[in-house]
Coordinates of C-alpha atoms and ligand atoms in Angstrom, one line a residue:
M1 CA 125.5 93.3 128.7
N2 CA 124.1 89.8 129.2
I3 CA 121.8 89.3 126.2
V4 CA 119.6 86.3 125.6
V5 CA 118.8 85.7 121.9
G6 CA 115.8 83.5 121.4
I7 CA 115.6 81.7 118.1
T8 CA 112.4 80.1 117.0
G9 CA 111.4 77.8 114.1
G10 CA 111.1 80.0 111.1
I11 CA 113.1 80.0 107.9
A12 CA 114.4 83.5 108.9
A13 CA 116.4 81.7 111.6
Y14 CA 119.2 81.6 109.1
K15 CA 119.4 85.4 109.3
A16 CA 119.3 85.4 113.1
V17 CA 122.9 84.3 113.1
N18 CA 123.8 87.8 112.0
V19 CA 121.8 89.2 114.9
I20 CA 124.0 87.1 117.2
R21 CA 127.1 88.2 115.4
G22 CA 126.2 91.8 115.5
L23 CA 125.5 91.7 119.3
V24 CA 128.8 89.8 119.9
L25 CA 130.8 92.3 117.8
A26 CA 129.2 95.1 119.8
G27 CA 130.9 93.5 122.9
H28 CA 128.0 91.7 124.5
D29 CA 127.8 88.3 126.2
V30 CA 125.2 86.5 124.1
H31 CA 123.3 83.4 125.3
V32 CA 121.3 81.6 122.7
V33 CA 118.1 79.9 123.6
A34 CA 116.8 78.0 120.6
T35 CA 113.6 76.1 120.3
E36 CA 113.7 72.5 118.9
A37 CA 112.1 73.8 115.7
A38 CA 114.8 76.5 115.3
L39 CA 117.5 73.8 115.3
R40 CA 115.9 72.3 112.2
F41 CA 116.7 75.5 110.4
V42 CA 120.1 76.4 111.7
G43 CA 122.7 74.1 113.4
R44 CA 123.8 74.3 117.0
P45 CA 127.6 74.5 116.1
T46 CA 126.9 77.7 114.1
L47 CA 125.0 79.3 116.9
E48 CA 127.7 78.2 119.5
A49 CA 130.6 79.4 117.4
L50 CA 129.0 82.8 116.8
S51 CA 127.7 83.4 120.3
R52 CA 130.8 81.9 121.9
N53 CA 128.5 80.3 124.5
T54 CA 126.7 77.0 124.9
V55 CA 123.3 77.0 123.2
N56 CA 120.4 76.1 125.5
T57 CA 117.4 74.3 124.2
D58 CA 116.3 71.7 126.7
L59 CA 114.1 72.5 129.7
Y60 CA 115.4 69.3 131.4
E61 CA 119.1 70.0 131.1
A62 CA 121.1 71.3 134.1
V63 CA 118.0 71.1 136.3
A64 CA 120.2 71.5 139.4
E65 CA 121.2 75.0 138.2
V66 CA 117.4 75.8 137.9
R67 CA 118.4 76.9 134.4
H68 CA 114.8 77.4 133.3
V69 CA 114.6 80.6 135.4
A70 CA 118.4 81.4 135.8
I71 CA 118.8 82.4 132.1
G72 CA 115.9 84.8 132.2
Q73 CA 116.9 86.2 135.6
A74 CA 120.5 86.9 134.4
A75 CA 119.4 88.5 131.1
E76 CA 119.6 92.3 130.7
L77 CA 118.0 92.1 127.3
V78 CA 116.0 89.4 125.5
V79 CA 115.8 89.5 121.7
I80 CA 113.7 86.9 119.9
A81 CA 114.5 86.7 116.2
P82 CA 112.7 85.3 114.3
A83 CA 109.5 85.3 116.4
T84 CA 107.1 82.9 114.7
A85 CA 103.3 83.3 114.9
N86 CA 103.3 80.3 117.2
T87 CA 105.9 81.8 119.6
I88 CA 104.0 85.1 119.6
A89 CA 100.8 83.2 120.6
K90 CA 102.6 81.4 123.3
L91 CA 104.3 84.5 124.7
A92 CA 100.9 86.3 124.7
A93 CA 99.3 83.4 126.6
G94 CA 102.3 83.0 129.0
I95 CA 102.9 79.4 128.0
A96 CA 106.1 77.9 129.3
D97 CA 106.4 74.5 127.7
D98 CA 109.9 75.1 126.5
L99 CA 113.1 76.8 127.7
L100 CA 112.4 80.0 125.8
G101 CA 108.9 80.4 127.3
N102 CA 110.3 79.9 130.8
T103 CA 113.1 82.4 130.1
V104 CA 110.7 85.1 129.0
L105 CA 108.4 84.5 131.9
A106 CA 111.3 84.6 134.3
T107 CA 112.9 87.8 133.0
K108 CA 112.5 91.4 134.1
A109 CA 114.7 92.6 131.2
P110 CA 113.2 94.4 128.1
V111 CA 112.0 91.9 125.5
V112 CA 112.4 92.7 121.8
I113 CA 110.8 90.5 119.2
A114 CA 111.3 90.4 115.5
P115 CA 108.3 88.7 113.9
A116 CA 108.7 86.7 110.7
M117 CA 105.9 84.9 109.0
H118 CA 103.7 84.9 105.9
T119 CA 101.4 87.8 105.4
E120 CA 98.2 85.8 106.0
M121 CA 99.5 84.6 109.4
W122 CA 100.7 88.2 110.3
Q123 CA 97.2 89.6 109.4
N124 CA 95.3 86.7 111.0
P125 CA 93.1 88.2 113.8
A126 CA 94.6 85.8 116.3
T127 CA 98.1 87.1 115.6
V128 CA 96.9 90.7 115.5
A129 CA 95.3 90.3 118.9
N130 CA 98.4 88.5 120.3
V131 CA 100.7 91.3 119.1
E132 CA 98.5 94.0 120.5
L133 CA 98.5 92.2 123.9
L134 CA 102.3 91.9 123.9
R135 CA 102.7 95.5 122.9
S136 CA 100.4 96.6 125.7
R137 CA 102.6 94.7 128.1
G138 CA 105.7 96.6 126.9
V139 CA 107.2 94.1 124.5
H140 CA 109.0 95.9 121.7
L141 CA 108.5 94.9 118.1
V142 CA 111.0 95.4 115.4
G143 CA 109.3 94.9 112.0
P144 CA 108.1 92.9 110.3
V145 CA 108.7 94.7 107.1
S146 CA 107.1 94.2 103.7
G147 CA 109.2 92.4 101.1
Q148 CA 110.1 89.1 99.6
L149 CA 108.9 86.2 101.7
T150 CA 110.2 82.6 101.7
G151 CA 108.2 81.5 98.6
R152 CA 107.6 83.5 95.5
D153 CA 105.2 85.7 97.4
S154 CA 106.0 89.0 98.9
G155 CA 104.2 91.2 101.4
A156 CA 104.1 92.1 105.1
G157 CA 105.8 89.6 107.4
R158 CA 109.4 89.6 106.3
M159 CA 111.8 89.8 109.3
A160 CA 113.5 93.1 109.8
E161 CA 117.1 93.2 108.7
P162 CA 119.6 91.8 111.3
D163 CA 121.5 95.2 111.6
V164 CA 118.2 97.0 112.3
I165 CA 117.2 94.4 114.9
V166 CA 120.6 94.8 116.6
A167 CA 120.4 98.6 116.6
E168 CA 116.8 98.8 117.8
A169 CA 117.3 96.1 120.5
L170 CA 120.4 97.9 121.9
A171 CA 118.6 101.2 121.8
V172 CA 115.7 99.7 123.7
A173 CA 118.1 98.3 126.3
S174 CA 119.8 101.7 126.7
G175 CA 116.4 103.4 127.0
T176 CA 116.9 105.6 123.9
A177 CA 114.3 104.0 121.7
R178 CA 110.6 103.8 122.3
L179 CA 110.8 107.1 124.2
R180 CA 107.3 107.9 125.5
D181 CA 107.9 111.5 124.6
L182 CA 104.6 111.9 122.7
E183 CA 102.5 110.8 125.6
G184 CA 99.4 113.1 125.8
V185 CA 100.1 114.4 122.3
S186 CA 97.7 113.8 119.4
V187 CA 99.1 113.3 115.9
L188 CA 97.3 113.2 112.6
V189 CA 99.2 111.6 109.7
T190 CA 98.0 111.4 106.1
A191 CA 99.5 108.6 104.0
G192 CA 99.3 107.1 100.6
G193 CA 98.4 108.4 97.2
T194 CA 95.1 109.9 96.2
R195 CA 93.2 108.5 93.2
E196 CA 91.1 111.0 91.2
P197 CA 88.4 109.1 89.3
L198 CA 87.9 109.5 85.6
D199 CA 85.1 107.0 85.3
P200 CA 83.9 104.1 87.5
V201 CA 87.0 102.0 86.7
R202 CA 89.8 104.5 86.0
Y203 CA 91.6 107.1 88.0
I204 CA 94.6 109.4 88.0
G205 CA 97.0 108.3 90.7
N206 CA 100.6 108.2 91.8
R207 CA 103.2 105.7 93.0
S208 CA 103.0 106.5 96.7
S209 CA 102.8 103.2 98.8
G210 CA 102.0 105.0 102.1
R211 CA 105.0 103.3 103.7
Q212 CA 106.6 106.4 105.1
G213 CA 103.3 107.9 106.4
I214 CA 102.3 104.6 108.0
A215 CA 105.8 104.3 109.6
L216 CA 105.2 107.8 111.1
A217 CA 101.8 106.8 112.5
E218 CA 103.3 103.6 114.0
A219 CA 106.3 105.4 115.5
A220 CA 104.1 108.1 117.0
R221 CA 101.9 105.4 118.5
D222 CA 104.9 103.7 120.0
R223 CA 106.0 106.9 121.5
G224 CA 102.7 107.3 123.3
A225 CA 100.8 109.6 121.0
R226 CA 97.1 109.3 120.2
V227 CA 97.2 108.8 116.4
T228 CA 94.7 109.3 113.6
L229 CA 95.8 108.0 110.2
V230 CA 94.0 109.4 107.2
A231 CA 94.8 106.8 104.5
A232 CA 94.4 107.5 100.8
H233 CA 95.4 104.5 98.6
V234 CA 98.1 102.5 100.5
E235 CA 99.9 99.3 99.6
V236 CA 100.9 98.1 103.0
P237 CA 98.7 96.8 105.9
L238 CA 97.1 99.5 108.1
P239 CA 98.6 99.6 111.6
S240 CA 96.8 98.6 114.7
G241 CA 96.4 100.9 117.7
V242 CA 95.6 104.0 115.6
E243 CA 92.3 105.4 114.4
V244 CA 92.1 105.0 110.6
V245 CA 89.9 107.2 108.3
R246 CA 89.9 106.4 104.6
A247 CA 90.0 109.2 102.1
E248 CA 90.6 108.3 98.5
T249 CA 90.5 111.6 96.7
A250 CA 92.0 115.0 97.4
A251 CA 88.6 116.5 97.9
R252 CA 87.7 113.9 100.5
L253 CA 91.1 114.3 102.1
L254 CA 90.5 118.1 102.4
E255 CA 87.2 117.5 104.1
V256 CA 88.6 114.9 106.6
V257 CA 91.8 116.9 107.4
S258 CA 89.9 120.2 107.8
D259 CA 87.6 118.5 110.2
V260 CA 90.1 116.5 112.3
A261 CA 93.3 118.6 112.2
P262 CA 92.0 121.2 114.7
R263 CA 91.7 118.4 117.2
H264 CA 95.4 117.3 116.8
D265 CA 98.6 118.8 118.2
V266 CA 100.6 117.8 115.2
T267 CA 99.4 117.2 111.6
I268 CA 101.8 115.5 109.2
M269 CA 100.8 115.6 105.6
A270 CA 102.8 112.6 104.2
A271 CA 100.1 111.8 101.6
A272 CA 100.9 112.3 97.9
V273 CA 98.0 114.4 96.9
S274 CA 97.2 114.7 93.2
D275 CA 97.6 118.3 92.1
Y276 CA 94.9 117.9 89.5
R277 CA 91.6 116.0 89.1
P278 CA 89.5 115.5 86.0
V279 CA 87.0 118.4 85.4
A280 CA 84.3 115.8 84.7
V281 CA 83.9 112.3 86.0
S282 CA 82.0 110.1 83.6
D283 CA 79.3 107.9 85.1
A284 CA 79.9 105.3 82.4
K285 CA 83.1 103.7 81.4
I286 CA 84.8 105.9 78.7
K287 CA 84.7 103.9 75.4
K288 CA 87.4 104.0 72.7
A289 CA 84.7 103.9 70.1
A290 CA 83.2 107.1 71.4
T291 CA 86.5 109.0 72.0
G292 CA 88.5 108.0 68.8
E293 CA 92.2 108.0 68.2
R294 CA 93.1 110.7 70.8
L295 CA 91.6 111.5 74.1
T296 CA 92.1 114.8 75.7
L297 CA 91.5 115.0 79.4
E298 CA 90.7 118.4 81.0
L299 CA 92.1 118.7 84.5
V300 CA 91.5 121.3 87.2
Q301 CA 93.7 122.0 90.2
N302 CA 92.9 120.5 93.5
P303 CA 92.8 122.6 96.6
D304 CA 96.1 122.7 98.4
I305 CA 95.3 121.0 101.8
L306 CA 98.6 121.7 103.4
A307 CA 98.5 125.4 102.5
T308 CA 94.9 125.6 103.6
I309 CA 95.4 124.2 107.1
S310 CA 98.7 126.0 107.5
A311 CA 97.0 129.4 107.0
G312 CA 95.1 131.0 109.8
P313 CA 95.5 130.9 113.6
R314 CA 96.8 127.5 114.9
G315 CA 97.3 128.1 118.5
G316 CA 100.6 126.2 118.8
R317 CA 99.5 123.2 116.6
L318 CA 102.3 122.1 114.4
V319 CA 101.8 121.4 110.7
V320 CA 104.3 119.4 108.7
G321 CA 104.5 119.0 104.9
F322 CA 106.3 116.6 102.7
A323 CA 108.1 117.4 99.4
A324 CA 109.0 114.5 97.1
E325 CA 111.1 116.1 94.4
T326 CA 113.1 114.8 91.3
A327 CA 115.9 117.3 91.7
P328 CA 119.3 116.4 90.0
S329 CA 121.4 117.5 93.0
R330 CA 121.1 117.9 96.7
D331 CA 121.4 121.7 96.4
E332 CA 118.6 121.9 93.9
L333 CA 116.5 119.6 96.1
L334 CA 117.0 121.9 99.1
E335 CA 116.3 124.9 96.9
L336 CA 113.0 123.4 95.8
G337 CA 112.3 122.5 99.5
R338 CA 112.9 126.1 100.7
A339 CA 110.7 127.6 98.0
K340 CA 108.0 125.1 98.9
I341 CA 107.9 125.7 102.7
A342 CA 107.7 129.4 102.0
R343 CA 104.8 128.8 99.7
K344 CA 102.9 126.4 101.9
G345 CA 103.4 128.2 105.2
C346 CA 103.8 125.0 107.3
D347 CA 106.2 124.7 110.3
Y348 CA 108.4 121.9 108.9
L349 CA 109.0 120.3 105.5
V350 CA 110.3 116.8 105.1
V351 CA 112.2 116.8 101.8
N352 CA 113.2 113.7 100.0
G353 CA 114.4 112.9 96.5
V354 CA 112.3 110.6 94.3
G355 CA 112.9 109.0 91.0
W356 CA 111.9 106.0 88.9
T357 CA 113.6 103.6 91.5
T358 CA 113.9 105.7 94.6
G359 CA 111.6 107.1 97.3
F360 CA 108.3 105.3 96.4
A361 CA 107.4 101.7 97.3
T362 CA 110.8 101.0 98.9
D363 CA 111.7 100.2 102.5
G364 CA 114.3 102.9 102.8
N365 CA 114.3 106.6 102.6
E366 CA 116.6 109.6 102.8
V367 CA 115.2 112.8 104.1
V368 CA 116.1 116.4 105.1
V369 CA 113.8 118.3 107.4
L370 CA 113.6 122.1 106.9
D371 CA 112.1 124.5 109.4
A372 CA 110.0 127.5 108.4
A373 CA 113.2 129.6 107.9
G374 CA 114.5 127.0 105.4
D375 CA 117.2 125.8 107.8
I376 CA 118.1 122.1 108.0
V377 CA 117.1 120.9 111.4
F378 CA 117.4 117.1 110.8
E379 CA 118.8 114.7 108.3
A380 CA 118.5 110.9 108.2
S381 CA 118.7 107.9 105.9
G382 CA 117.7 104.3 106.7
S383 CA 114.6 102.2 107.0
K384 CA 111.3 104.2 106.8
M385 CA 110.7 103.3 110.5
S386 CA 114.0 104.6 111.7
V387 CA 113.6 107.8 109.5
A388 CA 110.1 108.2 111.0
D389 CA 111.5 108.0 114.5
G390 CA 114.1 110.6 113.8
I391 CA 111.5 113.0 112.2
L392 CA 109.2 112.6 115.2
G393 CA 112.1 113.6 117.5
V394 CA 112.1 117.0 115.8
F395 CA 108.5 117.7 116.6
A396 CA 108.7 116.2 120.1
R397 CA 111.6 118.6 120.9
A398 CA 109.8 121.5 119.3
R399 CA 106.7 120.8 121.4
S400 CA 108.6 120.4 124.6
G401 CA 110.5 123.7 123.9
A402 CA 107.3 125.5 123.2
Q403 CA 105.8 124.5 126.5
Ligands
C5P1 O1 103.0 120.9 96.1 P1 103.3 119.5 96.4 O2 102.4 118.5 96.0 O3 104.7 119.2 96.0 O4 103.4 119.5 98.0 C1 103.5 118.4 98.8 C2 103.0 118.6 100.2 O5 101.7 119.2 100.1 C3 102.7 117.2 100.8 O6 102.8 117.4 102.2 C4 101.2 117.0 100.4 O7 100.6 116.1 101.4 C5 100.7 118.4 100.4 N1 99.6 118.6 99.4 C6 98.4 119.0 99.8 N2 97.4 119.3 98.9 C7 97.6 119.2 97.6 C8 98.9 118.9 97.1 C9 99.9 118.6 98.1 O8 98.1 119.1 101.0 N3 96.7 119.5 96.7

């Protein structure tokens, strides 16, 4: 396949060399179009050696070959990694003041971009609007992910890993990714961890970051679903293009989910709901002086939202639960999962192991999906986004089989 790799001027350009290498090793003919700024971060010889082709940067080179349109016309796939905020803005506006802008305007091939920038720039309303516009025109986004940025800071805006970009870009080109198989389907996802207040400043909470739930909401949106995200406490930016309802406590989550789940074809309970809440919530901050050496908290069980919405007639609506367990072995993990799905009465259960360092607040995940009979219907490990896509495939197939 003739693939154009656009490289723009961000520090993540040093990682883009692995995107080129990955595509070349997969047998593709890679043509690099680098902006002037990109060449300040990574040298032309490196790009030429890895791509095995001349690197194009200049709009006014080889004018007789009408190169400013020829490269885009010949491309079967265009991958831009990293895509800076500036490049994203120019693509959204259709600006063609350099070779890459011309190439993108002249191509009919799928365009995949891997944004990379600081969190503030990624969350700036201008970037948010530009990304939304590109997405609506069919541009595919890979990442960004949350993680360490160039400086000491970390957050959303880190470029997706090169192997993920390569895999997703090739999947887009072969038409296997970004399936629109959830067009016309409504999906409700709960995400994050609930916080049960003790007093105005303290709460009982958990380490859920909301990453997997939000990845599910984003993947469902990308596959054409109408998505409602019910977010408890989350540590990652809320996605665009989905309706967001905030629900901090289990009680509020129950209210919201009971209200909106009947209007959704698929409900995915990815939120980590606190099993207990304090019996009494103090209106004033609890003081050491008043409580003394030891403080005993009395807790009461929260209603089980998943079990509640799974019970009763559902008329073909799917309900999916999550089980995060600290089992010592895979067999014991599955055992716990099978007991849980029988107890909860949902259609599918996504089981994953968690521990002090695994499962929560990480970019990757490893899951097994069980059906109501306790049989394994899907297994995956990888980025939370790729795991989300795989999980959604199970429900998409179940729905199309049911129709
Ligand atoms: O029982 P456990 O908390 O392990 O079950 C996890 C699953 O049940 C998740 O899907 C979670 O969203 C859901 N849950 C719930 N209401 C609760 C506790 C958990 O819906 N009170």
